[in-house]
Every structure is written in structure tokens, then in C-alpha cells.
mmCIF file of N, CA and C in Angstrom:
data_model
loop_
_atom_site.group_PDB
_atom_site.id
_atom_site.type_symbol
_atom_site.label_atom_id
_atom_site.label_comp_id
_atom_site.label_asym_id
_atom_site.label_seq_id
_atom_site.Cartn_x
_atom_site.Cartn_y
_atom_site.Cartn_z
ATOM 1 N N MET A 1021 0.844 -1.173 0.000
ATOM 2 C CA MET A 1021 0.000 0.000 0.000
ATOM 3 C C MET A 1021 0.892 1.239 0.000
ATOM 4 N N GLU A 1022 0.517 2.205 -0.810
ATOM 5 C CA GLU A 1022 1.249 3.469 -0.841
ATOM 6 C C GLU A 1022 0.997 4.246 0.447
ATOM 7 N N LEU A 1023 2.056 4.836 0.991
ATOM 8 C CA LEU A 1023 1.924 5.609 2.221
ATOM 9 C C LEU A 1023 0.955 6.774 2.034
ATOM 10 N N SER A 1024 0.986 7.425 0.896
ATOM 11 C CA SER A 1024 0.089 8.563 0.656
ATOM 12 C C SER A 1024 -1.378 8.134 0.678
ATOM 13 N N GLN A 1025 -1.680 6.977 0.136
ATOM 14 C CA GLN A 1025 -3.046 6.440 0.153
ATOM 15 C C GLN A 1025 -3.476 6.151 1.591
ATOM 16 N N ALA A 1026 -2.585 5.563 2.367
ATOM 17 C CA ALA A 1026 -2.890 5.265 3.766
ATOM 18 C C ALA A 1026 -3.113 6.547 4.556
ATOM 19 N N LEU A 1027 -2.261 7.549 4.338
ATOM 20 C CA LEU A 1027 -2.390 8.802 5.089
ATOM 21 C C LEU A 1027 -3.669 9.546 4.739
ATOM 22 N N SER A 1028 -4.135 9.415 3.528
ATOM 23 C CA SER A 1028 -5.420 10.010 3.163
ATOM 24 C C SER A 1028 -6.539 9.391 4.010
ATOM 25 N N PHE A 1029 -6.493 8.085 4.178
ATOM 26 C CA PHE A 1029 -7.465 7.365 5.004
ATOM 27 C C PHE A 1029 -7.348 7.798 6.462
ATOM 28 N N VAL A 1030 -6.118 7.877 6.962
ATOM 29 C CA VAL A 1030 -5.864 8.288 8.350
ATOM 30 C C VAL A 1030 -6.380 9.699 8.590
ATOM 31 N N GLY A 1031 -6.120 10.591 7.652
ATOM 32 C CA GLY A 1031 -6.517 11.986 7.800
ATOM 33 C C GLY A 1031 -8.011 12.214 7.800
ATOM 34 N N ASP A 1032 -8.771 11.283 7.245
ATOM 35 C CA ASP A 1032 -10.229 11.398 7.199
ATOM 36 C C ASP A 1032 -10.902 10.879 8.456
ATOM 37 N N ARG A 1033 -10.121 10.369 9.393
ATOM 38 C CA ARG A 1033 -10.663 9.781 10.612
ATOM 39 C C ARG A 1033 -9.926 10.314 11.831
ATOM 40 N N THR A 1034 -10.505 10.099 13.020
ATOM 41 C CA THR A 1034 -9.853 10.572 14.246
ATOM 42 C C THR A 1034 -9.734 9.504 15.326
ATOM 43 N N ARG A 1035 -10.417 8.396 15.180
ATOM 44 C CA ARG A 1035 -10.383 7.337 16.197
ATOM 45 C C ARG A 1035 -9.486 6.208 15.723
ATOM 46 N N SER A 1036 -8.665 5.721 16.648
ATOM 47 C CA SER A 1036 -7.709 4.694 16.274
ATOM 48 C C SER A 1036 -7.257 3.915 17.499
ATOM 49 N N VAL A 1037 -6.424 2.928 17.240
ATOM 50 C CA VAL A 1037 -5.790 2.153 18.300
ATOM 51 C C VAL A 1037 -4.289 2.367 18.173
ATOM 52 N N LEU A 1038 -3.686 2.847 19.254
ATOM 53 C CA LEU A 1038 -2.242 3.066 19.307
ATOM 54 C C LEU A 1038 -1.584 1.810 19.854
ATOM 55 N N VAL A 1039 -0.586 1.331 19.164
ATOM 56 C CA VAL A 1039 0.135 0.128 19.559
ATOM 57 C C VAL A 1039 1.568 0.521 19.917
ATOM 58 N N THR A 1040 1.972 0.181 21.133
ATOM 59 C CA THR A 1040 3.350 0.395 21.571
ATOM 60 C C THR A 1040 3.922 -0.948 22.004
ATOM 61 N N GLU A 1041 5.228 -0.967 22.180
ATOM 62 C CA GLU A 1041 5.898 -2.196 22.616
ATOM 63 C C GLU A 1041 6.019 -2.198 24.128
ATOM 64 N N ARG A 1042 5.422 -3.220 24.735
ATOM 65 C CA ARG A 1042 5.447 -3.354 26.188
ATOM 66 C C ARG A 1042 6.848 -3.693 26.673
ATOM 67 N N GLY A 1043 7.080 -3.518 27.936
ATOM 68 C CA GLY A 1043 8.364 -3.736 28.616
ATOM 69 C C GLY A 1043 9.197 -4.908 28.191
ATOM 70 N N SER A 1044 9.564 -5.727 29.129
ATOM 71 C CA SER A 1044 10.586 -6.750 28.939
ATOM 72 C C SER A 1044 10.197 -7.846 27.953
ATOM 73 N N ASP A 1045 8.917 -8.136 27.809
ATOM 74 C CA ASP A 1045 8.529 -9.241 26.930
ATOM 75 C C ASP A 1045 8.344 -8.818 25.479
ATOM 76 N N GLY A 1046 8.282 -7.516 25.197
ATOM 77 C CA GLY A 1046 8.155 -7.043 23.827
ATOM 78 C C GLY A 1046 6.793 -7.236 23.203
ATOM 79 N N HIS A 1047 5.822 -7.693 23.978
ATOM 80 C CA HIS A 1047 4.471 -7.853 23.452
ATOM 81 C C HIS A 1047 3.827 -6.489 23.239
ATOM 82 N N PRO A 1048 2.797 -6.428 22.402
ATOM 83 C CA PRO A 1048 2.147 -5.139 22.155
ATOM 84 C C PRO A 1048 1.251 -4.704 23.312
ATOM 85 N N GLN A 1049 1.145 -3.404 23.472
ATOM 86 C CA GLN A 1049 0.192 -2.796 24.403
ATOM 87 C C GLN A 1049 -0.660 -1.875 23.550
ATOM 88 N N LEU A 1050 -1.978 -2.020 23.619
ATOM 89 C CA LEU A 1050 -2.894 -1.284 22.752
ATOM 90 C C LEU A 1050 -3.766 -0.345 23.566
ATOM 91 N N SER A 1051 -4.029 0.837 22.996
ATOM 92 C CA SER A 1051 -4.862 1.844 23.646
ATOM 93 C C SER A 1051 -5.728 2.536 22.608
ATOM 94 N N ASN A 1052 -7.010 2.675 22.907
ATOM 95 C CA ASN A 1052 -7.877 3.478 22.055
ATOM 96 C C ASN A 1052 -7.514 4.943 22.233
ATOM 97 N N VAL A 1053 -7.346 5.667 21.126
ATOM 98 C CA VAL A 1053 -6.953 7.069 21.169
ATOM 99 C C VAL A 1053 -7.672 7.861 20.082
ATOM 100 N N MET A 1054 -7.569 9.172 20.203
ATOM 101 C CA MET A 1054 -7.968 10.088 19.141
ATOM 102 C C MET A 1054 -6.665 10.571 18.501
ATOM 103 N N HIS A 1055 -6.636 10.668 17.189
ATOM 104 C CA HIS A 1055 -5.429 11.118 16.501
ATOM 105 C C HIS A 1055 -5.765 12.252 15.538
ATOM 106 N N HIS A 1056 -4.728 12.987 15.185
ATOM 107 C CA HIS A 1056 -4.858 14.018 14.164
ATOM 108 C C HIS A 1056 -3.633 13.969 13.260
ATOM 109 N N LEU A 1057 -3.879 13.945 11.954
ATOM 110 C CA LEU A 1057 -2.802 13.985 10.979
ATOM 111 C C LEU A 1057 -2.583 15.433 10.578
ATOM 112 N N GLY A 1058 -1.412 15.963 10.892
ATOM 113 C CA GLY A 1058 -1.095 17.348 10.568
ATOM 114 C C GLY A 1058 -0.676 17.521 9.120
ATOM 115 N N GLU A 1059 -0.664 18.763 8.678
ATOM 116 C CA GLU A 1059 -0.224 19.071 7.320
ATOM 117 C C GLU A 1059 1.238 18.687 7.106
ATOM 118 N N ASP A 1060 1.977 18.532 8.203
ATOM 119 C CA ASP A 1060 3.383 18.135 8.131
ATOM 120 C C ASP A 1060 3.565 16.626 7.992
ATOM 121 N N GLY A 1061 2.454 15.867 7.896
ATOM 122 C CA GLY A 1061 2.528 14.415 7.742
ATOM 123 C C GLY A 1061 2.747 13.664 9.034
ATOM 124 N N VAL A 1062 2.730 14.365 10.156
ATOM 125 C CA VAL A 1062 2.924 13.746 11.466
ATOM 126 C C VAL A 1062 1.565 13.478 12.100
ATOM 127 N N VAL A 1063 1.401 12.283 12.647
ATOM 128 C CA VAL A 1063 0.186 11.925 13.363
ATOM 129 C C VAL A 1063 0.410 12.241 14.837
ATOM 130 N N ARG A 1064 -0.497 13.015 15.419
ATOM 131 C CA ARG A 1064 -0.359 13.410 16.826
ATOM 132 C C ARG A 1064 -1.455 12.780 17.670
ATOM 133 N N VAL A 1065 -1.048 12.397 18.886
ATOM 134 C CA VAL A 1065 -1.946 11.801 19.861
ATOM 135 C C VAL A 1065 -1.602 12.418 21.210
ATOM 136 N N SER A 1066 -2.616 12.788 21.977
ATOM 137 C CA SER A 1066 -2.414 13.311 23.326
ATOM 138 C C SER A 1066 -2.471 12.152 24.315
ATOM 139 N N ILE A 1067 -1.444 12.070 25.177
ATOM 140 C CA ILE A 1067 -1.426 11.032 26.213
ATOM 141 C C ILE A 1067 -0.947 11.649 27.523
ATOM 142 N N THR A 1068 -1.145 10.911 28.611
ATOM 143 C CA THR A 1068 -0.632 11.353 29.905
ATOM 144 C C THR A 1068 0.661 10.600 30.223
ATOM 145 N N SER A 1069 1.529 11.269 30.948
ATOM 146 C CA SER A 1069 2.835 10.684 31.254
ATOM 147 C C SER A 1069 2.777 9.608 32.335
ATOM 148 N N SER A 1070 1.626 9.409 32.928
ATOM 149 C CA SER A 1070 1.501 8.395 33.979
ATOM 150 C C SER A 1070 1.089 7.029 33.425
ATOM 151 N N ARG A 1071 0.793 6.951 32.159
ATOM 152 C CA ARG A 1071 0.290 5.707 31.566
ATOM 153 C C ARG A 1071 1.398 4.836 30.982
ATOM 154 N N ALA A 1072 1.071 3.578 30.797
ATOM 155 C CA ALA A 1072 2.035 2.604 30.275
ATOM 156 C C ALA A 1072 2.548 2.999 28.900
ATOM 157 N N LYS A 1073 1.680 3.520 28.044
ATOM 158 C CA LYS A 1073 2.127 3.827 26.691
ATOM 159 C C LYS A 1073 3.224 4.894 26.676
ATOM 160 N N TYR A 1074 3.182 5.824 27.612
ATOM 161 C CA TYR A 1074 4.239 6.839 27.707
ATOM 162 C C TYR A 1074 5.569 6.170 28.060
ATOM 163 N N LYS A 1075 5.549 5.324 29.062
ATOM 164 C CA LYS A 1075 6.774 4.634 29.469
ATOM 165 C C LYS A 1075 7.288 3.725 28.350
ATOM 166 N N ASN A 1076 6.361 3.066 27.655
ATOM 167 C CA ASN A 1076 6.746 2.218 26.524
ATOM 168 C C ASN A 1076 7.447 3.040 25.440
ATOM 169 N N LEU A 1077 6.895 4.217 25.141
ATOM 170 C CA LEU A 1077 7.461 5.049 24.076
ATOM 171 C C LEU A 1077 8.783 5.687 24.473
ATOM 172 N N LEU A 1078 8.979 5.948 25.753
ATOM 173 C CA LEU A 1078 10.286 6.426 26.208
ATOM 174 C C LEU A 1078 11.353 5.363 25.975
ATOM 175 N N ARG A 1079 10.992 4.124 26.250
ATOM 176 C CA ARG A 1079 11.930 3.011 26.135
ATOM 177 C C ARG A 1079 12.162 2.635 24.664
ATOM 178 N N THR A 1080 11.074 2.543 23.917
ATOM 179 C CA THR A 1080 11.144 2.154 22.501
ATOM 180 C C THR A 1080 10.324 3.156 21.699
ATOM 181 N N PRO A 1081 10.971 4.128 21.080
ATOM 182 C CA PRO A 1081 10.241 5.196 20.382
ATOM 183 C C PRO A 1081 9.719 4.779 19.003
ATOM 184 N N TRP A 1082 8.833 3.808 19.017
ATOM 185 C CA TRP A 1082 8.186 3.274 17.826
ATOM 186 C C TRP A 1082 6.728 3.010 18.184
ATOM 187 N N ALA A 1083 5.833 3.222 17.214
ATOM 188 C CA ALA A 1083 4.418 2.918 17.445
ATOM 189 C C ALA A 1083 3.754 2.592 16.118
ATOM 190 N N ALA A 1084 2.603 1.965 16.236
ATOM 191 C CA ALA A 1084 1.724 1.727 15.097
ATOM 192 C C ALA A 1084 0.354 2.272 15.468
ATOM 193 N N LEU A 1085 -0.374 2.682 14.454
ATOM 194 C CA LEU A 1085 -1.729 3.184 14.650
ATOM 195 C C LEU A 1085 -2.640 2.400 13.720
ATOM 196 N N HIS A 1086 -3.684 1.793 14.281
ATOM 197 C CA HIS A 1086 -4.652 1.006 13.517
ATOM 198 C C HIS A 1086 -5.945 1.800 13.409
ATOM 199 N N ILE A 1087 -6.384 2.040 12.177
ATOM 200 C CA ILE A 1087 -7.571 2.857 11.925
ATOM 201 C C ILE A 1087 -8.522 2.047 11.058
ATOM 202 N N THR A 1088 -9.815 2.049 11.419
ATOM 203 C CA THR A 1088 -10.804 1.331 10.625
ATOM 204 C C THR A 1088 -11.852 2.292 10.075
ATOM 205 N N SER A 1089 -12.534 1.837 9.039
ATOM 206 C CA SER A 1089 -13.676 2.578 8.504
ATOM 207 C C SER A 1089 -14.861 2.374 9.441
ATOM 208 N N ASP A 1090 -15.896 3.179 9.264
ATOM 209 C CA ASP A 1090 -17.087 3.050 10.102
ATOM 210 C C ASP A 1090 -17.725 1.672 9.982
ATOM 211 N N ASP A 1091 -17.643 1.066 8.789
ATOM 212 C CA ASP A 1091 -18.257 -0.257 8.613
ATOM 213 C C ASP A 1091 -17.308 -1.396 9.009
ATOM 214 N N PHE A 1092 -16.075 -1.046 9.425
ATOM 215 C CA PHE A 1092 -15.096 -1.986 9.963
ATOM 216 C C PHE A 1092 -14.354 -2.799 8.902
ATOM 217 N N TRP A 1093 -14.737 -2.753 7.637
ATOM 218 C CA TRP A 1093 -14.154 -3.637 6.638
ATOM 219 C C TRP A 1093 -12.967 -3.040 5.907
ATOM 220 N N SER A 1094 -12.780 -1.750 5.998
ATOM 221 C CA SER A 1094 -11.578 -1.124 5.453
ATOM 222 C C SER A 1094 -10.720 -0.698 6.637
ATOM 223 N N TRP A 1095 -9.423 -0.859 6.501
ATOM 224 C CA TRP A 1095 -8.544 -0.519 7.610
ATOM 225 C C TRP A 1095 -7.135 -0.222 7.112
ATOM 226 N N VAL A 1096 -6.418 0.528 7.925
ATOM 227 C CA VAL A 1096 -5.035 0.884 7.624
ATOM 228 C C VAL A 1096 -4.243 0.832 8.917
ATOM 229 N N VAL A 1097 -3.008 0.394 8.808
ATOM 230 C CA VAL A 1097 -2.037 0.498 9.898
ATOM 231 C C VAL A 1097 -0.879 1.335 9.372
ATOM 232 N N VAL A 1098 -0.547 2.382 10.118
ATOM 233 C CA VAL A 1098 0.673 3.147 9.830
ATOM 234 C C VAL A 1098 1.594 2.944 11.025
ATOM 235 N N GLU A 1099 2.870 2.821 10.734
ATOM 236 C CA GLU A 1099 3.826 2.631 11.826
ATOM 237 C C GLU A 1099 5.078 3.431 11.536
ATOM 238 N N GLY A 1100 5.785 3.752 12.609
ATOM 239 C CA GLY A 1100 7.009 4.509 12.425
ATOM 240 C C GLY A 1100 7.610 4.976 13.729
ATOM 241 N N GLU A 1101 8.659 5.757 13.590
ATOM 242 C CA GLU A 1101 9.370 6.314 14.734
ATOM 243 C C GLU A 1101 8.520 7.370 15.418
ATOM 244 N N VAL A 1102 8.705 7.494 16.714
ATOM 245 C CA VAL A 1102 7.927 8.409 17.539
ATOM 246 C C VAL A 1102 8.865 9.354 18.276
ATOM 247 N N SER A 1103 8.421 10.594 18.405
ATOM 248 C CA SER A 1103 9.056 11.516 19.347
ATOM 249 C C SER A 1103 7.965 11.997 20.289
ATOM 250 N N LEU A 1104 8.373 12.365 21.485
ATOM 251 C CA LEU A 1104 7.429 12.843 22.491
ATOM 252 C C LEU A 1104 7.729 14.297 22.814
ATOM 253 N N ALA A 1105 6.680 15.101 22.890
ATOM 254 C CA ALA A 1105 6.855 16.466 23.376
ATOM 255 C C ALA A 1105 7.205 16.378 24.857
ATOM 256 N N PRO A 1106 7.874 17.385 25.396
ATOM 257 C CA PRO A 1106 8.088 17.393 26.850
ATOM 258 C C PRO A 1106 6.732 17.372 27.566
ATOM 259 N N VAL A 1107 6.691 16.802 28.741
ATOM 260 C CA VAL A 1107 5.452 16.792 29.526
ATOM 261 C C VAL A 1107 5.092 18.242 29.863
ATOM 262 N N ALA A 1108 3.820 18.581 29.731
ATOM 263 C CA ALA A 1108 3.343 19.945 29.993
ATOM 264 C C ALA A 1108 3.714 20.371 31.411
ATOM 265 N N GLN A 1109 4.330 21.542 31.530
ATOM 266 C CA GLN A 1109 4.769 22.055 32.820
ATOM 267 C C GLN A 1109 4.112 23.373 33.201
ATOM 268 N N ALA A 1110 3.645 24.127 32.199
ATOM 269 C CA ALA A 1110 3.037 25.441 32.445
ATOM 270 C C ALA A 1110 1.972 25.687 31.393
ATOM 271 N N PRO A 1111 0.917 26.408 31.744
ATOM 272 C CA PRO A 1111 -0.198 26.629 30.815
ATOM 273 C C PRO A 1111 0.184 27.303 29.501
ATOM 274 N N ASP A 1112 1.356 27.945 29.460
ATOM 275 C CA ASP A 1112 1.755 28.627 28.240
ATOM 276 C C ASP A 1112 3.005 28.026 27.598
ATOM 277 N N ASP A 1113 3.372 26.790 27.970
ATOM 278 C CA ASP A 1113 4.573 26.208 27.371
ATOM 279 C C ASP A 1113 4.280 25.640 25.981
ATOM 280 N N ASP A 1114 5.329 25.243 25.284
ATOM 281 C CA ASP A 1114 5.189 24.775 23.905
ATOM 282 C C ASP A 1114 4.328 23.523 23.797
ATOM 283 N N THR A 1115 4.421 22.636 24.782
ATOM 284 C CA THR A 1115 3.604 21.420 24.744
ATOM 285 C C THR A 1115 2.131 21.762 24.853
ATOM 286 N N VAL A 1116 1.771 22.659 25.750
ATOM 287 C CA VAL A 1116 0.360 23.050 25.882
ATOM 288 C C VAL A 1116 -0.107 23.733 24.601
ATOM 289 N N GLU A 1117 0.741 24.524 23.979
ATOM 290 C CA GLU A 1117 0.361 25.155 22.700
ATOM 291 C C GLU A 1117 0.082 24.082 21.645
ATOM 292 N N GLU A 1118 0.898 23.045 21.622
ATOM 293 C CA GLU A 1118 0.677 21.949 20.674
ATOM 294 C C GLU A 1118 -0.607 21.201 21.009
ATOM 295 N N LEU A 1119 -0.906 21.025 22.290
ATOM 296 C CA LEU A 1119 -2.145 20.375 22.712
ATOM 297 C C LEU A 1119 -3.369 21.228 22.354
ATOM 298 N N VAL A 1120 -3.249 22.540 22.436
ATOM 299 C CA VAL A 1120 -4.333 23.428 22.024
ATOM 300 C C VAL A 1120 -4.593 23.258 20.523
ATOM 301 N N ALA A 1121 -3.540 23.238 19.727
ATOM 302 C CA ALA A 1121 -3.691 23.050 18.280
ATOM 303 C C ALA A 1121 -4.308 21.694 17.972
ATOM 304 N N TYR A 1122 -3.896 20.666 18.700
ATOM 305 C CA TYR A 1122 -4.451 19.313 18.547
ATOM 306 C C TYR A 1122 -5.950 19.323 18.856
ATOM 307 N N TYR A 1123 -6.335 19.951 19.971
ATOM 308 C CA TYR A 1123 -7.743 20.030 20.360
ATOM 309 C C TYR A 1123 -8.548 20.751 19.281
ATOM 310 N N ARG A 1124 -8.046 21.886 18.828
ATOM 311 C CA ARG A 1124 -8.753 22.662 17.804
ATOM 312 C C ARG A 1124 -8.952 21.848 16.529
ATOM 313 N N ALA A 1125 -7.939 21.092 16.143
ATOM 314 C CA ALA A 1125 -8.029 20.283 14.932
ATOM 315 C C ALA A 1125 -9.100 19.203 15.055
ATOM 316 N N LEU A 1126 -9.266 18.667 16.261
ATOM 317 C CA LEU A 1126 -10.237 17.589 16.465
ATOM 318 C C LEU A 1126 -11.633 18.091 16.826
ATOM 319 N N SER A 1127 -11.697 19.182 17.609
ATOM 320 C CA SER A 1127 -12.977 19.560 18.217
ATOM 321 C C SER A 1127 -13.363 21.024 18.057
ATOM 322 N N GLY A 1128 -12.519 21.837 17.480
ATOM 323 C CA GLY A 1128 -12.843 23.258 17.365
ATOM 324 C C GLY A 1128 -12.444 24.020 18.618
ATOM 325 N N GLU A 1129 -13.210 25.035 18.928
ATOM 326 C CA GLU A 1129 -12.885 25.891 20.073
ATOM 327 C C GLU A 1129 -13.380 25.290 21.387
ATOM 328 N N HIS A 1130 -12.637 25.535 22.433
ATOM 329 C CA HIS A 1130 -12.979 25.078 23.777
ATOM 330 C C HIS A 1130 -13.744 26.187 24.490
ATOM 331 N N ASP A 1131 -14.647 25.832 25.394
ATOM 332 C CA ASP A 1131 -15.426 26.821 26.149
ATOM 333 C C ASP A 1131 -14.575 27.623 27.125
ATOM 334 N N ASP A 1132 -13.487 27.018 27.625
ATOM 335 C CA ASP A 1132 -12.664 27.676 28.627
ATOM 336 C C ASP A 1132 -11.208 27.259 28.431
ATOM 337 N N TRP A 1133 -10.489 28.005 27.612
ATOM 338 C CA TRP A 1133 -9.112 27.655 27.298
ATOM 339 C C TRP A 1133 -8.211 27.687 28.520
ATOM 340 N N ASP A 1134 -8.466 28.589 29.454
ATOM 341 C CA ASP A 1134 -7.637 28.635 30.668
ATOM 342 C C ASP A 1134 -7.763 27.338 31.455
ATOM 343 N N ALA A 1135 -8.985 26.844 31.575
ATOM 344 C CA ALA A 1135 -9.212 25.583 32.289
ATOM 345 C C ALA A 1135 -8.579 24.413 31.528
ATOM 346 N N TYR A 1136 -8.709 24.427 30.211
ATOM 347 C CA TYR A 1136 -8.110 23.375 29.392
ATOM 348 C C TYR A 1136 -6.591 23.348 29.593
ATOM 349 N N ARG A 1137 -5.968 24.519 29.481
ATOM 350 C CA ARG A 1137 -4.518 24.613 29.643
ATOM 351 C C ARG A 1137 -4.085 24.120 31.024
ATOM 352 N N ALA A 1138 -4.801 24.518 32.055
ATOM 353 C CA ALA A 1138 -4.467 24.085 33.420
ATOM 354 C C ALA A 1138 -4.609 22.566 33.552
ATOM 355 N N SER A 1139 -5.619 21.999 32.933
ATOM 356 C CA SER A 1139 -5.815 20.547 33.038
ATOM 357 C C SER A 1139 -4.726 19.781 32.291
ATOM 358 N N MET A 1140 -4.195 20.334 31.203
ATOM 359 C CA MET A 1140 -3.105 19.667 30.480
ATOM 360 C C MET A 1140 -1.856 19.551 31.368
ATOM 361 N N VAL A 1141 -1.620 20.588 32.151
ATOM 362 C CA VAL A 1141 -0.485 20.561 33.083
ATOM 363 C C VAL A 1141 -0.787 19.609 34.237
ATOM 364 N N ALA A 1142 -1.965 19.722 34.832
ATOM 365 C CA ALA A 1142 -2.336 18.888 35.978
ATOM 366 C C ALA A 1142 -2.325 17.400 35.624
ATOM 367 N N GLU A 1143 -2.718 17.071 34.399
ATOM 368 C CA GLU A 1143 -2.764 15.670 33.961
ATOM 369 C C GLU A 1143 -1.408 15.149 33.491
ATOM 370 N N GLY A 1144 -0.426 16.035 33.389
ATOM 371 C CA GLY A 1144 0.886 15.606 32.894
ATOM 372 C C GLY A 1144 0.827 15.151 31.452
ATOM 373 N N ARG A 1145 0.143 15.913 30.621
ATOM 374 C CA ARG A 1145 -0.037 15.521 29.218
ATOM 375 C C ARG A 1145 1.185 15.811 28.374
ATOM 376 N N THR A 1146 1.295 15.036 27.315
ATOM 377 C CA THR A 1146 2.325 15.216 26.303
ATOM 378 C C THR A 1146 1.711 14.870 24.952
ATOM 379 N N VAL A 1147 2.474 15.069 23.894
ATOM 380 C CA VAL A 1147 2.020 14.744 22.544
ATOM 381 C C VAL A 1147 2.940 13.693 21.955
ATOM 382 N N VAL A 1148 2.331 12.617 21.478
ATOM 383 C CA VAL A 1148 3.043 11.605 20.712
ATOM 384 C C VAL A 1148 3.059 12.100 19.271
ATOM 385 N N ARG A 1149 4.236 12.126 18.675
ATOM 386 C CA ARG A 1149 4.380 12.525 17.271
ATOM 387 C C ARG A 1149 4.876 11.314 16.489
ATOM 388 N N LEU A 1150 3.970 10.685 15.782
ATOM 389 C CA LEU A 1150 4.280 9.490 14.998
ATOM 390 C C LEU A 1150 4.559 9.908 13.560
ATOM 391 N N ARG A 1151 5.737 9.572 13.072
ATOM 392 C CA ARG A 1151 6.122 9.855 11.686
ATOM 393 C C ARG A 1151 5.985 8.562 10.888
ATOM 394 N N PRO A 1152 4.855 8.414 10.182
ATOM 395 C CA PRO A 1152 4.630 7.161 9.455
ATOM 396 C C PRO A 1152 5.718 6.882 8.422
ATOM 397 N N GLY A 1153 6.229 5.665 8.483
ATOM 398 C CA GLY A 1153 7.241 5.238 7.540
ATOM 399 C C GLY A 1153 6.833 4.011 6.748
ATOM 400 N N ARG A 1154 5.780 3.366 7.221
ATOM 401 C CA ARG A 1154 5.291 2.134 6.593
ATOM 402 C C ARG A 1154 3.789 2.070 6.779
ATOM 403 N N ALA A 1155 3.103 1.540 5.791
ATOM 404 C CA ALA A 1155 1.644 1.396 5.892
ATOM 405 C C ALA A 1155 1.206 0.097 5.228
ATOM 406 N N TYR A 1156 0.163 -0.464 5.764
ATOM 407 C CA TYR A 1156 -0.468 -1.628 5.145
ATOM 408 C C TYR A 1156 -1.926 -1.642 5.561
ATOM 409 N N GLY A 1157 -2.708 -2.456 4.888
ATOM 410 C CA GLY A 1157 -4.119 -2.525 5.226
ATOM 411 C C GLY A 1157 -4.957 -3.014 4.080
ATOM 412 N N GLN A 1158 -6.242 -2.714 4.180
ATOM 413 C CA GLN A 1158 -7.204 -3.156 3.179
ATOM 414 C C GLN A 1158 -8.179 -2.006 2.910
ATOM 415 N N LEU A 1159 -8.024 -1.423 1.756
ATOM 416 C CA LEU A 1159 -8.921 -0.336 1.352
ATOM 417 C C LEU A 1159 -9.751 -0.790 0.151
ATOM 418 N N PRO A 1160 -10.921 -0.190 -0.008
ATOM 419 C CA PRO A 1160 -11.775 -0.592 -1.134
ATOM 420 C C PRO A 1160 -11.119 -0.302 -2.483
#
């Protein structure tokens, strides 16, 4: 499958399953997430630093994202190297700005941006930046 064809499918959807490599046994760890494909070709996902997937990505900076069509019969997996934004430390830091852009891309404007920014810091949020390098799947 061509990567561009897969990314078109990814960009038309927001719900997916993030796959990371678990600790010592190397088995997969899967999490339902919301994703956004940026104009820069990077897929972004918001996660908290207290979860297993964050620790997995620190150890092994690779992930796959599995996306299905609404009818479940078409699907794409994109996989590649991952970088993590620093964990949010202040309501006006670069990570929170990236999280604001991520939110806007998925949901539009927030009712209370100050509260949103504060919650990103309180939750220890970061952004997973997946750079797709390989794709496979089944498209119509």
C-alpha cells in the first residue's frame, strides 16, 4: 500500500488504536486514542505521562496506529518512529500550545481555554508525534 493512500485514510478519521511495545517481553500494548494527521505528515496523539504507553514510548520510540472505517471492513495500519513532546509544565509552554492546536483540529474551540490549559499541566499531558514510515491494510 502506498503511504500517501494510507495517510489520506488516516486523515479522514480521528479514532484509532495506538500500539506500543510493552516492557521486557516485547508484546504489544494497545490503547484506544484520538489522533490528528497534521499538514506536516505527522500523526499526533495526546497522552498522559503516567500511563504505560508513555513509558513504553520512552523506552522504545516506535508505534503503530490502527484505523478502521465506520463499517469496519476497510482498515489501515501506519507505523514509524515516535518523538514525544516534553510533559506539559506550564499553561503557556510549547507542549500546551501543541495540545491546544491538537484540540482545535479535532474539536474546534474550547469553552474555557484557561481551564483546558491548566488541566493539560495537571494531567501531565504530552504529545506523541508518529512519523509514518510504513503502511499496510485493506482499502476498497
